[in-house]
């Protein structure tokens, strides 16, 4: 039986990598989907750990051969999830965590309607800017233009967030990790069809708070308001 696909997306700087790393550390039986990309290695990245780094020619050959579950062009580079990644995880009896953008999330949802999509929201534009600046400073280069572009991109991504099954605001890290792992545990428990343990009941209650399936997310409007008017382009 195929495992559950969990899709996570977020504007850059929202804290997605931090949350994903914590989730993978805490929740057993969940594997990270290593995507293929045509962008170069960054910092301490290693081939096969963060990504499979391939040439544009190889990526296009993989598209032609129908090897991708989904793929998209993000910031001028190709990124894609190979179908074999899902099969490999299912063979090992694991669920899979996909860290992909909104375009990819929409494609996966179409092909695998049973997948679970989660959007990580920053608390506000101001907090997102601070996190982007802090991270850039710790990496040794702050480029105001890049930060402004990321903030404009963030607004567009947040506007698309209602298509996701769940959303959570990454304000306090501990709470966000708790909410994220609750969503995973709740989806597993509800699909198993058995009686729920007290821990599973708690997870289901928390997941319900993060669910967008039952109606619009009230917090979303307030967060979008902090981004002000959209910039025409
Ligand atoms: P992303 O993967 O979404 O681009 P990162 O995980 O790299 O974001 O986080 C961006 C920055 O924000 C990092 O410096 C990280 O330590 C910090 N950060 C992440 N989550 C929180 C949080 N809940 N509170 C404060 N800082 C956070
Ligand atoms: P980065 O280059 O910073 O690692 O990632 C840039 C963006 O590409 C992020 O939004 C990330 O979620 C997205 N991304 C990474 N892998 C994939 C993938 O396989 N498919 C799609 N559609 N997006 C991806």
Short mmCIF file of C-alpha atoms and ligand atoms in Angstrom, two decimals:
data_model
loop_
_atom_site.label_atom_id
_atom_site.label_comp_id
_atom_site.label_asym_id
_atom_site.label_seq_id
_atom_site.Cartn_x
_atom_site.Cartn_y
_atom_site.Cartn_z
CA UNK A 1 0.00 0.00 0.00
CA UNK A 2 1.27 3.49 -0.87
CA UNK A 3 2.30 5.71 2.01
CA UNK A 4 0.78 9.12 2.70
CA UNK A 5 2.25 12.07 0.80
CA UNK A 6 2.67 15.20 2.92
CA UNK A 7 3.34 18.36 0.90
CA UNK A 8 4.84 21.37 2.65
CA UNK A 9 5.19 24.81 1.06
CA UNK A 10 6.06 28.23 2.44
CA UNK A 11 7.46 31.58 1.35
CA UNK A 12 11.26 31.66 1.61
CA UNK A 13 12.37 32.61 5.14
CA UNK A 14 9.16 31.46 6.87
CA UNK A 15 11.04 28.70 8.69
CA UNK A 16 10.08 25.72 6.55
CA UNK A 17 13.51 24.04 6.61
CA UNK A 18 13.74 24.50 10.37
CA UNK A 19 10.29 22.93 10.84
CA UNK A 20 10.88 20.11 8.35
CA UNK A 21 14.12 19.14 10.10
CA UNK A 22 12.40 19.05 13.48
CA UNK A 23 9.47 17.07 12.08
CA UNK A 24 11.75 14.44 10.54
CA UNK A 25 13.66 14.17 13.82
CA UNK A 26 10.49 13.68 15.90
CA UNK A 27 8.17 11.62 13.69
CA UNK A 28 9.23 8.11 12.74
CA UNK A 29 8.33 6.48 9.43
CA UNK A 30 8.47 9.77 7.53
CA UNK A 31 11.05 10.24 4.77
CA UNK A 32 12.17 13.44 3.10
CA UNK A 33 11.64 13.44 -0.67
CA UNK A 34 14.93 14.38 -2.33
CA UNK A 35 13.99 16.38 -5.43
CA UNK A 36 15.93 16.82 -8.64
CA UNK A 37 17.12 20.33 -9.48
CA UNK A 38 19.20 22.14 -12.08
CA UNK A 39 20.46 24.77 -9.62
CA UNK A 40 23.99 24.48 -8.26
CA UNK A 41 24.96 23.28 -4.77
CA UNK A 42 24.77 25.92 -1.99
CA UNK A 43 26.81 26.11 1.21
CA UNK A 44 27.09 22.74 2.92
CA UNK A 45 24.62 20.95 0.62
CA UNK A 46 25.51 17.45 -0.54
CA UNK A 47 24.47 15.53 -3.64
CA UNK A 48 21.62 13.16 -2.78
CA UNK A 49 20.89 14.73 0.64
CA UNK A 50 19.13 18.06 -0.06
CA UNK A 51 18.74 17.46 -3.82
CA UNK A 52 19.91 15.40 -6.76
CA UNK A 53 21.81 18.05 -8.72
CA UNK A 54 21.53 17.46 -12.46
CA UNK A 55 22.14 19.35 -15.70
CA UNK A 56 19.32 20.99 -17.65
CA UNK A 57 19.80 18.39 -20.40
CA UNK A 58 19.38 15.50 -17.96
CA UNK A 59 16.33 17.14 -16.36
CA UNK A 60 14.68 17.70 -19.75
CA UNK A 61 15.38 14.08 -20.72
CA UNK A 62 13.67 12.99 -17.48
CA UNK A 63 10.64 15.17 -18.32
CA UNK A 64 10.49 13.62 -21.82
CA UNK A 65 10.69 10.12 -20.33
CA UNK A 66 7.76 10.93 -17.98
CA UNK A 67 9.85 10.32 -14.87
CA UNK A 68 8.40 13.15 -12.79
CA UNK A 69 5.30 13.14 -10.60
CA UNK A 70 5.54 16.92 -10.79
CA UNK A 71 8.05 19.53 -11.87
CA UNK A 72 8.22 23.30 -12.06
CA UNK A 73 10.54 26.18 -12.81
CA UNK A 74 11.33 28.20 -9.68
CA UNK A 75 13.62 31.27 -9.69
CA UNK A 76 14.93 30.23 -13.15
CA UNK A 77 15.80 26.63 -12.27
CA UNK A 78 13.98 23.35 -12.72
CA UNK A 79 12.85 21.40 -9.67
CA UNK A 80 10.97 18.11 -9.71
CA UNK A 81 9.82 15.09 -7.73
CA UNK A 82 10.63 11.80 -9.45
CA UNK A 83 7.88 9.15 -9.34
CA UNK A 84 10.42 6.55 -8.14
CA UNK A 85 10.89 8.53 -4.89
CA UNK A 86 7.29 7.72 -3.87
CA UNK A 87 7.66 4.07 -4.82
CA UNK A 88 10.93 3.76 -2.89
CA UNK A 89 9.38 5.23 0.28
CA UNK A 90 6.27 3.03 -0.04
CA UNK A 91 8.48 -0.06 -0.45
CA UNK A 92 10.12 0.81 2.86
CA UNK A 93 6.66 1.30 4.44
CA UNK A 94 7.24 5.02 4.94
CA UNK A 95 5.22 8.18 4.39
CA UNK A 96 6.88 10.86 2.31
CA UNK A 97 7.42 14.57 2.95
CA UNK A 98 7.60 16.78 -0.14
CA UNK A 99 9.10 20.26 0.27
CA UNK A 100 7.87 21.80 -2.98
CA UNK A 101 6.44 25.08 -4.27
CA UNK A 102 2.80 25.98 -4.93
CA UNK A 103 2.93 24.96 -8.64
CA UNK A 104 4.20 21.51 -7.65
CA UNK A 105 1.67 21.17 -4.82
CA UNK A 106 -1.21 21.77 -7.25
CA UNK A 107 0.14 19.10 -9.66
CA UNK A 108 0.59 16.51 -6.90
CA UNK A 109 -2.92 17.18 -5.52
CA UNK A 110 -4.37 16.58 -9.00
CA UNK A 111 -2.50 13.31 -9.50
CA UNK A 112 -2.72 12.09 -5.90
CA UNK A 113 -5.91 13.56 -4.36
CA UNK A 114 -5.24 11.67 -1.13
CA UNK A 115 -2.07 13.66 -0.44
CA UNK A 116 -2.04 16.14 2.43
CA UNK A 117 -0.93 19.72 1.75
CA UNK A 118 0.31 22.08 4.45
CA UNK A 119 1.22 25.77 4.07
CA UNK A 120 3.54 27.50 6.53
CA UNK A 121 2.71 31.18 7.03
CA UNK A 122 5.04 33.81 8.48
CA UNK A 123 3.39 35.81 11.32
CA UNK A 124 3.70 39.07 9.33
CA UNK A 125 5.70 40.85 6.64
CA UNK A 126 7.81 42.50 9.34
CA UNK A 127 8.73 39.19 10.98
CA UNK A 128 9.45 37.59 7.59
CA UNK A 129 11.74 40.48 6.65
CA UNK A 130 13.58 40.16 9.96
CA UNK A 131 14.09 36.41 9.47
CA UNK A 132 15.28 36.89 5.89
CA UNK A 133 17.72 39.60 7.04
CA UNK A 134 19.01 37.56 9.98
CA UNK A 135 19.59 34.53 7.79
CA UNK A 136 21.35 36.60 5.12
CA UNK A 137 23.52 38.23 7.79
CA UNK A 138 24.52 34.85 9.20
CA UNK A 139 25.38 33.74 5.64
CA UNK A 140 27.50 36.90 5.27
CA UNK A 141 25.58 38.80 2.57
CA UNK A 142 22.49 41.02 2.85
CA UNK A 143 21.10 42.07 -0.53
CA UNK A 144 18.17 44.48 -0.07
CA UNK A 145 16.92 43.84 -3.62
CA UNK A 146 16.81 40.07 -3.08
CA UNK A 147 14.98 40.55 0.22
CA UNK A 148 12.42 42.88 -1.39
CA UNK A 149 11.86 40.37 -4.22
CA UNK A 150 11.39 37.52 -1.73
CA UNK A 151 8.82 39.66 0.17
CA UNK A 152 6.87 40.40 -3.01
CA UNK A 153 6.99 36.71 -3.94
CA UNK A 154 5.82 35.82 -0.43
CA UNK A 155 2.68 37.91 -0.83
CA UNK A 156 1.73 36.02 -4.02
CA UNK A 157 2.43 32.64 -2.43
CA UNK A 158 0.36 33.52 0.66
CA UNK A 159 -2.54 34.54 -1.58
CA UNK A 160 -2.47 31.00 -3.02
CA UNK A 161 -2.37 29.34 0.38
CA UNK A 162 -6.16 28.66 0.66
CA UNK A 163 -5.76 25.76 -1.81
CA UNK A 164 -3.83 23.85 0.88
CA UNK A 165 -5.56 21.44 3.28
CA UNK A 166 -3.85 22.91 6.33
CA UNK A 167 -2.05 26.09 7.27
CA UNK A 168 -0.08 27.10 10.30
CA UNK A 169 1.54 30.32 11.38
CA UNK A 170 5.19 29.81 12.31
CA UNK A 171 5.26 32.17 15.29
CA UNK A 172 6.60 30.24 18.29
CA UNK A 173 8.78 27.43 16.99
CA UNK A 174 7.73 24.86 19.64
CA UNK A 175 4.03 25.40 18.89
CA UNK A 176 4.61 25.14 15.14
CA UNK A 177 6.51 21.86 15.51
CA UNK A 178 3.73 20.53 17.74
CA UNK A 179 1.05 21.56 15.21
CA UNK A 180 2.94 20.11 12.27
CA UNK A 181 3.58 16.76 13.93
CA UNK A 182 -0.06 16.69 15.08
CA UNK A 183 -1.25 17.02 11.47
CA UNK A 184 0.91 14.04 10.46
CA UNK A 185 -0.23 11.91 13.42
CA UNK A 186 -3.89 12.88 12.91
CA UNK A 187 -3.89 11.99 9.20
CA UNK A 188 -2.26 8.65 9.98
CA UNK A 189 -4.68 7.89 12.80
CA UNK A 190 -7.80 8.85 10.84
CA UNK A 191 -6.76 6.71 7.87
CA UNK A 192 -5.98 3.69 10.03
CA UNK A 193 -9.69 3.43 10.87
CA UNK A 194 -9.04 2.14 14.39
CA UNK A 195 -10.07 3.58 17.78
CA UNK A 196 -8.06 6.69 18.65
CA UNK A 197 -5.63 6.73 21.57
CA UNK A 198 -5.64 9.86 23.82
CA UNK A 199 -2.51 11.08 22.03
CA UNK A 200 -4.21 10.63 18.66
CA UNK A 201 -7.35 12.40 19.87
CA UNK A 202 -5.20 15.38 20.90
CA UNK A 203 -3.48 15.35 17.48
CA UNK A 204 -6.83 15.26 15.68
CA UNK A 205 -8.11 18.22 17.75
CA UNK A 206 -4.99 20.28 16.94
CA UNK A 207 -5.10 19.30 13.25
CA UNK A 208 -8.72 20.47 13.11
CA UNK A 209 -7.65 23.94 14.25
CA UNK A 210 -5.09 24.06 11.39
CA UNK A 211 -7.51 22.64 8.81
CA UNK A 212 -8.64 24.88 5.95
CA UNK A 213 -11.07 22.27 4.63
CA UNK A 214 -13.97 23.59 6.67
CA UNK A 215 -13.76 27.24 5.66
CA UNK A 216 -11.65 30.36 5.20
CA UNK A 217 -8.68 30.99 7.45
CA UNK A 218 -9.35 34.17 9.49
CA UNK A 219 -5.68 34.69 10.30
CA UNK A 220 -4.77 34.80 6.62
CA UNK A 221 -6.46 38.17 5.98
CA UNK A 222 -4.62 39.77 8.90
CA UNK A 223 -1.27 38.43 7.67
CA UNK A 224 -1.91 39.58 4.09
CA UNK A 225 -2.83 43.04 5.41
CA UNK A 226 0.68 43.40 6.85
CA UNK A 227 2.02 43.04 3.27
CA UNK A 228 0.06 46.12 2.15
CA UNK A 229 -1.01 46.65 -1.45
CA UNK A 230 0.24 44.21 -4.09
CA UNK A 231 2.96 45.64 -6.33
CA UNK A 232 1.85 45.67 -9.98
CA UNK A 233 4.19 43.85 -12.36
P1 LIG B 1 12.89 28.65 4.98
O1 LIG B 1 13.34 27.22 4.87
O2 LIG B 1 11.41 28.77 5.02
O3 LIG B 1 13.48 29.54 3.92
P2 LIG B 1 14.51 28.76 7.44
O4 LIG B 1 14.11 27.49 8.12
O5 LIG B 1 15.85 28.85 6.82
O6 LIG B 1 13.39 29.23 6.38
O7 LIG B 1 14.32 29.93 8.51
C1 LIG B 1 14.61 31.29 8.21
C2 LIG B 1 15.23 31.93 9.47
O8 LIG B 1 14.22 32.08 10.47
C3 LIG B 1 16.35 31.10 10.09
O9 LIG B 1 17.35 31.98 10.53
C4 LIG B 1 15.64 30.36 11.24
O10 LIG B 1 16.54 30.06 12.28
C5 LIG B 1 14.59 31.39 11.68
N1 LIG B 1 13.36 30.80 12.24
C6 LIG B 1 12.66 29.75 11.79
N2 LIG B 1 11.55 29.54 12.53
C7 LIG B 1 11.54 30.51 13.49
C8 LIG B 1 10.65 30.84 14.57
N3 LIG B 1 9.53 30.16 14.81
N4 LIG B 1 10.97 31.89 15.34
C9 LIG B 1 12.10 32.63 15.10
N5 LIG B 1 12.98 32.36 14.10
C10 LIG B 1 12.70 31.32 13.30
P1 LIG B 2 15.72 26.19 -2.82
O1 LIG B 2 16.46 26.39 -4.11
O2 LIG B 2 15.73 27.43 -1.94
O3 LIG B 2 16.13 24.94 -2.09
O4 LIG B 2 14.18 25.97 -3.20
C1 LIG B 2 13.47 26.95 -3.93
C2 LIG B 2 12.00 26.54 -4.01
O5 LIG B 2 11.85 25.34 -4.80
C3 LIG B 2 11.32 26.25 -2.66
O6 LIG B 2 10.06 26.90 -2.67
C4 LIG B 2 11.14 24.74 -2.68
O7 LIG B 2 10.00 24.34 -1.93
C5 LIG B 2 10.91 24.50 -4.16
N1 LIG B 2 11.18 23.09 -4.53
C6 LIG B 2 12.15 22.28 -4.08
N2 LIG B 2 12.06 21.06 -4.63
C7 LIG B 2 10.99 21.10 -5.47
C8 LIG B 2 10.36 20.14 -6.33
O8 LIG B 2 10.75 18.99 -6.46
N3 LIG B 2 9.27 20.57 -7.03
C9 LIG B 2 8.78 21.84 -6.93
N4 LIG B 2 7.69 22.14 -7.63
N5 LIG B 2 9.33 22.76 -6.13
C10 LIG B 2 10.42 22.40 -5.41
#
